[in-house]
């Protein structure tokens, strides 16, 4: 068996998930050899509710099997949902713990772009990147920093 993780964290919709599955499966093909696949959907996604709905994983597996066939030398034996719901930072705002503090710091930075820009410009490794960021880019950077910090520190159960 070949085990493959397919990251669905940036998938836009279920057809996008299906396309990622097809690409991952076809990428695992080995000429002149059969490959049995076990595919696992991973990442935090806004689509988690759709993916967790009864029958969705079975439908995606059926669709995938319809796109790969014996000519490809592939068979997908299993498709598993290990993805998690997208992280909701509002659940962490105002909490009296380290994650709440980190979100507050990132919110403060998002409201004070000059601080972030100055720090990025002061570092030779991030100077060129800093020069490409507009206000929206700085906001996205601060939100991403908050999400990644909470994701790293919080348990999977708490982070949703």
PDB file of C-alpha atoms in Angstrom:
ATOM      1  CA  UNK A   1       0.000   0.000   0.000  1.00  0.00           C
ATOM      2  CA  UNK A   2       1.041   3.559  -0.714  1.00  0.00           C
ATOM      3  CA  UNK A   3      -0.261   5.984   1.900  1.00  0.00           C
ATOM      4  CA  UNK A   4      -0.834   9.544   0.728  1.00  0.00           C
ATOM      5  CA  UNK A   5      -1.877  12.645   2.667  1.00  0.00           C
ATOM      6  CA  UNK A   6      -3.857  15.182   0.656  1.00  0.00           C
ATOM      7  CA  UNK A   7      -3.957  18.625   2.253  1.00  0.00           C
ATOM      8  CA  UNK A   8      -7.402  20.192   1.851  1.00  0.00           C
ATOM      9  CA  UNK A   9      -6.738  23.272   3.990  1.00  0.00           C
ATOM     10  CA  UNK A  10      -6.908  25.618   0.991  1.00  0.00           C
ATOM     11  CA  UNK A  11      -9.495  23.707  -1.042  1.00  0.00           C
ATOM     12  CA  UNK A  12     -12.242  26.010  -2.312  1.00  0.00           C
ATOM     13  CA  UNK A  13     -15.040  23.453  -2.677  1.00  0.00           C
ATOM     14  CA  UNK A  14     -15.716  19.718  -3.030  1.00  0.00           C
ATOM     15  CA  UNK A  15     -14.817  19.655  -6.754  1.00  0.00           C
ATOM     16  CA  UNK A  16     -11.449  21.151  -5.763  1.00  0.00           C
ATOM     17  CA  UNK A  17     -11.015  18.332  -3.196  1.00  0.00           C
ATOM     18  CA  UNK A  18     -11.874  15.784  -5.903  1.00  0.00           C
ATOM     19  CA  UNK A  19      -9.287  17.329  -8.253  1.00  0.00           C
ATOM     20  CA  UNK A  20      -6.631  17.179  -5.517  1.00  0.00           C
ATOM     21  CA  UNK A  21      -7.457  13.516  -4.944  1.00  0.00           C
ATOM     22  CA  UNK A  22      -7.120  12.713  -8.658  1.00  0.00           C
ATOM     23  CA  UNK A  23      -3.803  14.560  -8.903  1.00  0.00           C
ATOM     24  CA  UNK A  24      -2.409  12.835  -5.819  1.00  0.00           C
ATOM     25  CA  UNK A  25      -3.505   9.410  -7.038  1.00  0.00           C
ATOM     26  CA  UNK A  26      -2.127   9.862 -10.545  1.00  0.00           C
ATOM     27  CA  UNK A  27       1.091  11.215  -9.049  1.00  0.00           C
ATOM     28  CA  UNK A  28       1.529   7.941  -7.169  1.00  0.00           C
ATOM     29  CA  UNK A  29       1.374   5.808 -10.324  1.00  0.00           C
ATOM     30  CA  UNK A  30       4.440   3.694 -11.060  1.00  0.00           C
ATOM     31  CA  UNK A  31       4.922   2.390 -14.614  1.00  0.00           C
ATOM     32  CA  UNK A  32       4.617  -1.398 -14.940  1.00  0.00           C
ATOM     33  CA  UNK A  33       3.506  -1.833 -11.329  1.00  0.00           C
ATOM     34  CA  UNK A  34       0.173  -1.890  -9.515  1.00  0.00           C
ATOM     35  CA  UNK A  35      -0.167   0.571  -6.665  1.00  0.00           C
ATOM     36  CA  UNK A  36      -2.803   0.220  -3.958  1.00  0.00           C
ATOM     37  CA  UNK A  37      -3.574   3.576  -2.353  1.00  0.00           C
ATOM     38  CA  UNK A  38      -4.771   4.653   1.040  1.00  0.00           C
ATOM     39  CA  UNK A  39      -5.486   8.362   0.965  1.00  0.00           C
ATOM     40  CA  UNK A  40      -6.002  10.570   3.976  1.00  0.00           C
ATOM     41  CA  UNK A  41      -7.490  14.087   3.811  1.00  0.00           C
ATOM     42  CA  UNK A  42      -5.574  16.367   6.192  1.00  0.00           C
ATOM     43  CA  UNK A  43      -5.418  20.021   7.237  1.00  0.00           C
ATOM     44  CA  UNK A  44      -7.826  22.516   8.749  1.00  0.00           C
ATOM     45  CA  UNK A  45     -10.573  23.452   6.333  1.00  0.00           C
ATOM     46  CA  UNK A  46     -13.730  25.493   6.008  1.00  0.00           C
ATOM     47  CA  UNK A  47     -15.094  22.478   4.106  1.00  0.00           C
ATOM     48  CA  UNK A  48     -14.934  20.177   7.127  1.00  0.00           C
ATOM     49  CA  UNK A  49     -18.712  20.202   7.616  1.00  0.00           C
ATOM     50  CA  UNK A  50     -19.258  19.191   3.980  1.00  0.00           C
ATOM     51  CA  UNK A  51     -16.552  16.525   4.149  1.00  0.00           C
ATOM     52  CA  UNK A  52     -17.887  15.086   7.412  1.00  0.00           C
ATOM     53  CA  UNK A  53     -21.446  14.892   6.078  1.00  0.00           C
ATOM     54  CA  UNK A  54     -22.759  11.332   5.708  1.00  0.00           C
ATOM     55  CA  UNK A  55     -21.784   9.888   2.324  1.00  0.00           C
ATOM     56  CA  UNK A  56     -19.390  12.619   1.158  1.00  0.00           C
ATOM     57  CA  UNK A  57     -16.200  10.588   1.634  1.00  0.00           C
ATOM     58  CA  UNK A  58     -17.817   7.542  -0.007  1.00  0.00           C
ATOM     59  CA  UNK A  59     -18.918   9.729  -2.948  1.00  0.00           C
ATOM     60  CA  UNK A  60     -15.417  11.194  -3.322  1.00  0.00           C
ATOM     61  CA  UNK A  61     -13.921   7.697  -3.255  1.00  0.00           C
ATOM     62  CA  UNK A  62     -16.381   6.459  -5.898  1.00  0.00           C
ATOM     63  CA  UNK A  63     -15.624   9.482  -8.091  1.00  0.00           C
ATOM     64  CA  UNK A  64     -11.872   8.947  -7.670  1.00  0.00           C
ATOM     65  CA  UNK A  65     -12.160   5.283  -8.600  1.00  0.00           C
ATOM     66  CA  UNK A  66     -14.056   6.351 -11.722  1.00  0.00           C
ATOM     67  CA  UNK A  67     -11.152   8.550 -12.802  1.00  0.00           C
ATOM     68  CA  UNK A  68      -8.365   6.079 -12.175  1.00  0.00           C
ATOM     69  CA  UNK A  69      -8.561   2.646 -13.675  1.00  0.00           C
ATOM     70  CA  UNK A  70      -6.537  -0.459 -14.362  1.00  0.00           C
ATOM     71  CA  UNK A  71      -4.694   1.280 -17.200  1.00  0.00           C
ATOM     72  CA  UNK A  72      -3.209   3.627 -14.611  1.00  0.00           C
ATOM     73  CA  UNK A  73      -2.158   0.657 -12.465  1.00  0.00           C
ATOM     74  CA  UNK A  74      -3.910   2.227  -9.482  1.00  0.00           C
ATOM     75  CA  UNK A  75      -6.571   1.225  -7.023  1.00  0.00           C
ATOM     76  CA  UNK A  76      -7.696   3.391  -4.124  1.00  0.00           C
ATOM     77  CA  UNK A  77      -8.568   1.031  -1.300  1.00  0.00           C
ATOM     78  CA  UNK A  78      -9.414   3.654   1.286  1.00  0.00           C
ATOM     79  CA  UNK A  79     -10.155   7.349   1.706  1.00  0.00           C
ATOM     80  CA  UNK A  80     -10.113   8.680   5.244  1.00  0.00           C
ATOM     81  CA  UNK A  81     -11.037  12.079   6.690  1.00  0.00           C
ATOM     82  CA  UNK A  82      -8.436  13.256   9.205  1.00  0.00           C
ATOM     83  CA  UNK A  83      -8.901  16.947   8.384  1.00  0.00           C
ATOM     84  CA  UNK A  84     -10.122  19.249  11.129  1.00  0.00           C
ATOM     85  CA  UNK A  85     -12.515  22.190  11.163  1.00  0.00           C
ATOM     86  CA  UNK A  86     -11.004  25.560  10.343  1.00  0.00           C
ATOM     87  CA  UNK A  87      -9.603  27.440  13.286  1.00  0.00           C
ATOM     88  CA  UNK A  88     -11.916  30.166  14.622  1.00  0.00           C
ATOM     89  CA  UNK A  89      -9.764  32.880  16.195  1.00  0.00           C
ATOM     90  CA  UNK A  90     -12.840  34.529  17.723  1.00  0.00           C
ATOM     91  CA  UNK A  91     -13.025  31.568  20.109  1.00  0.00           C
ATOM     92  CA  UNK A  92      -9.572  32.522  21.401  1.00  0.00           C
ATOM     93  CA  UNK A  93      -9.937  36.283  21.674  1.00  0.00           C
ATOM     94  CA  UNK A  94     -10.172  37.483  25.254  1.00  0.00           C
ATOM     95  CA  UNK A  95      -9.150  34.176  26.803  1.00  0.00           C
ATOM     96  CA  UNK A  96      -6.909  34.334  29.853  1.00  0.00           C
ATOM     97  CA  UNK A  97      -4.235  31.940  28.625  1.00  0.00           C
ATOM     98  CA  UNK A  98      -1.179  31.929  26.382  1.00  0.00           C
ATOM     99  CA  UNK A  99      -3.177  31.388  23.187  1.00  0.00           C
ATOM    100  CA  UNK A 100      -5.499  34.267  24.060  1.00  0.00           C
ATOM    101  CA  UNK A 101      -2.490  36.501  24.681  1.00  0.00           C
ATOM    102  CA  UNK A 102      -0.895  35.523  21.362  1.00  0.00           C
ATOM    103  CA  UNK A 103      -4.083  36.339  19.486  1.00  0.00           C
ATOM    104  CA  UNK A 104      -4.256  39.699  21.296  1.00  0.00           C
ATOM    105  CA  UNK A 105      -0.646  40.493  20.316  1.00  0.00           C
ATOM    106  CA  UNK A 106      -1.336  39.588  16.686  1.00  0.00           C
ATOM    107  CA  UNK A 107      -4.513  41.700  16.722  1.00  0.00           C
ATOM    108  CA  UNK A 108      -2.482  44.620  18.120  1.00  0.00           C
ATOM    109  CA  UNK A 109       0.091  44.186  15.357  1.00  0.00           C
ATOM    110  CA  UNK A 110      -2.628  44.025  12.708  1.00  0.00           C
ATOM    111  CA  UNK A 111      -3.940  47.345  14.011  1.00  0.00           C
ATOM    112  CA  UNK A 112      -0.437  48.860  13.964  1.00  0.00           C
ATOM    113  CA  UNK A 113       1.069  48.075  10.573  1.00  0.00           C
ATOM    114  CA  UNK A 114       4.040  50.384  11.172  1.00  0.00           C
ATOM    115  CA  UNK A 115       5.368  48.083  13.917  1.00  0.00           C
ATOM    116  CA  UNK A 116       5.192  45.019  11.679  1.00  0.00           C
ATOM    117  CA  UNK A 117       6.636  46.799   8.659  1.00  0.00           C
ATOM    118  CA  UNK A 118       9.519  48.241  10.724  1.00  0.00           C
ATOM    119  CA  UNK A 119      10.380  44.805  12.146  1.00  0.00           C
ATOM    120  CA  UNK A 120      10.276  43.182   8.700  1.00  0.00           C
ATOM    121  CA  UNK A 121      12.361  45.933   7.112  1.00  0.00           C
ATOM    122  CA  UNK A 122      14.987  45.670   9.863  1.00  0.00           C
ATOM    123  CA  UNK A 123      15.702  42.033   9.028  1.00  0.00           C
ATOM    124  CA  UNK A 124      17.706  41.488   5.819  1.00  0.00           C
ATOM    125  CA  UNK A 125      15.921  38.162   5.258  1.00  0.00           C
ATOM    126  CA  UNK A 126      12.452  39.754   5.257  1.00  0.00           C
ATOM    127  CA  UNK A 127      13.205  43.218   3.880  1.00  0.00           C
ATOM    128  CA  UNK A 128      12.284  42.439   0.260  1.00  0.00           C
ATOM    129  CA  UNK A 129       9.112  40.654   1.404  1.00  0.00           C
ATOM    130  CA  UNK A 130       8.120  43.642   3.558  1.00  0.00           C
ATOM    131  CA  UNK A 131       8.347  45.954   0.575  1.00  0.00           C
ATOM    132  CA  UNK A 132       5.723  43.892  -1.283  1.00  0.00           C
ATOM    133  CA  UNK A 133       3.114  43.974   1.498  1.00  0.00           C
ATOM    134  CA  UNK A 134       0.203  46.379   1.415  1.00  0.00           C
ATOM    135  CA  UNK A 135      -2.235  46.862   4.329  1.00  0.00           C
ATOM    136  CA  UNK A 136      -4.248  43.752   3.410  1.00  0.00           C
ATOM    137  CA  UNK A 137      -1.051  41.708   3.178  1.00  0.00           C
ATOM    138  CA  UNK A 138       0.024  42.869   6.623  1.00  0.00           C
ATOM    139  CA  UNK A 139      -3.410  41.967   8.020  1.00  0.00           C
ATOM    140  CA  UNK A 140      -3.182  38.492   6.465  1.00  0.00           C
ATOM    141  CA  UNK A 141       0.322  38.034   7.857  1.00  0.00           C
ATOM    142  CA  UNK A 142      -0.807  38.908  11.382  1.00  0.00           C
ATOM    143  CA  UNK A 143      -3.860  36.654  11.160  1.00  0.00           C
ATOM    144  CA  UNK A 144      -1.738  33.791   9.852  1.00  0.00           C
ATOM    145  CA  UNK A 145       0.698  34.276  12.730  1.00  0.00           C
ATOM    146  CA  UNK A 146      -2.184  34.079  15.223  1.00  0.00           C
ATOM    147  CA  UNK A 147      -3.663  30.965  13.562  1.00  0.00           C
ATOM    148  CA  UNK A 148      -0.352  29.148  13.435  1.00  0.00           C
ATOM    149  CA  UNK A 149       0.488  30.003  17.038  1.00  0.00           C
ATOM    150  CA  UNK A 150      -2.874  28.760  18.310  1.00  0.00           C
ATOM    151  CA  UNK A 151      -2.705  25.684  16.121  1.00  0.00           C
ATOM    152  CA  UNK A 152       0.746  24.799  17.475  1.00  0.00           C
ATOM    153  CA  UNK A 153      -0.159  25.376  21.119  1.00  0.00           C
ATOM    154  CA  UNK A 154      -3.745  24.208  21.383  1.00  0.00           C
ATOM    155  CA  UNK A 155      -4.900  20.620  21.323  1.00  0.00           C
ATOM    156  CA  UNK A 156      -6.905  19.462  18.308  1.00  0.00           C
ATOM    157  CA  UNK A 157     -10.002  19.241  20.486  1.00  0.00           C
ATOM    158  CA  UNK A 158      -9.718  22.829  21.702  1.00  0.00           C
ATOM    159  CA  UNK A 159      -8.534  24.500  18.518  1.00  0.00           C
ATOM    160  CA  UNK A 160     -11.733  24.343  16.469  1.00  0.00           C
TER     161      UNK A 160
END
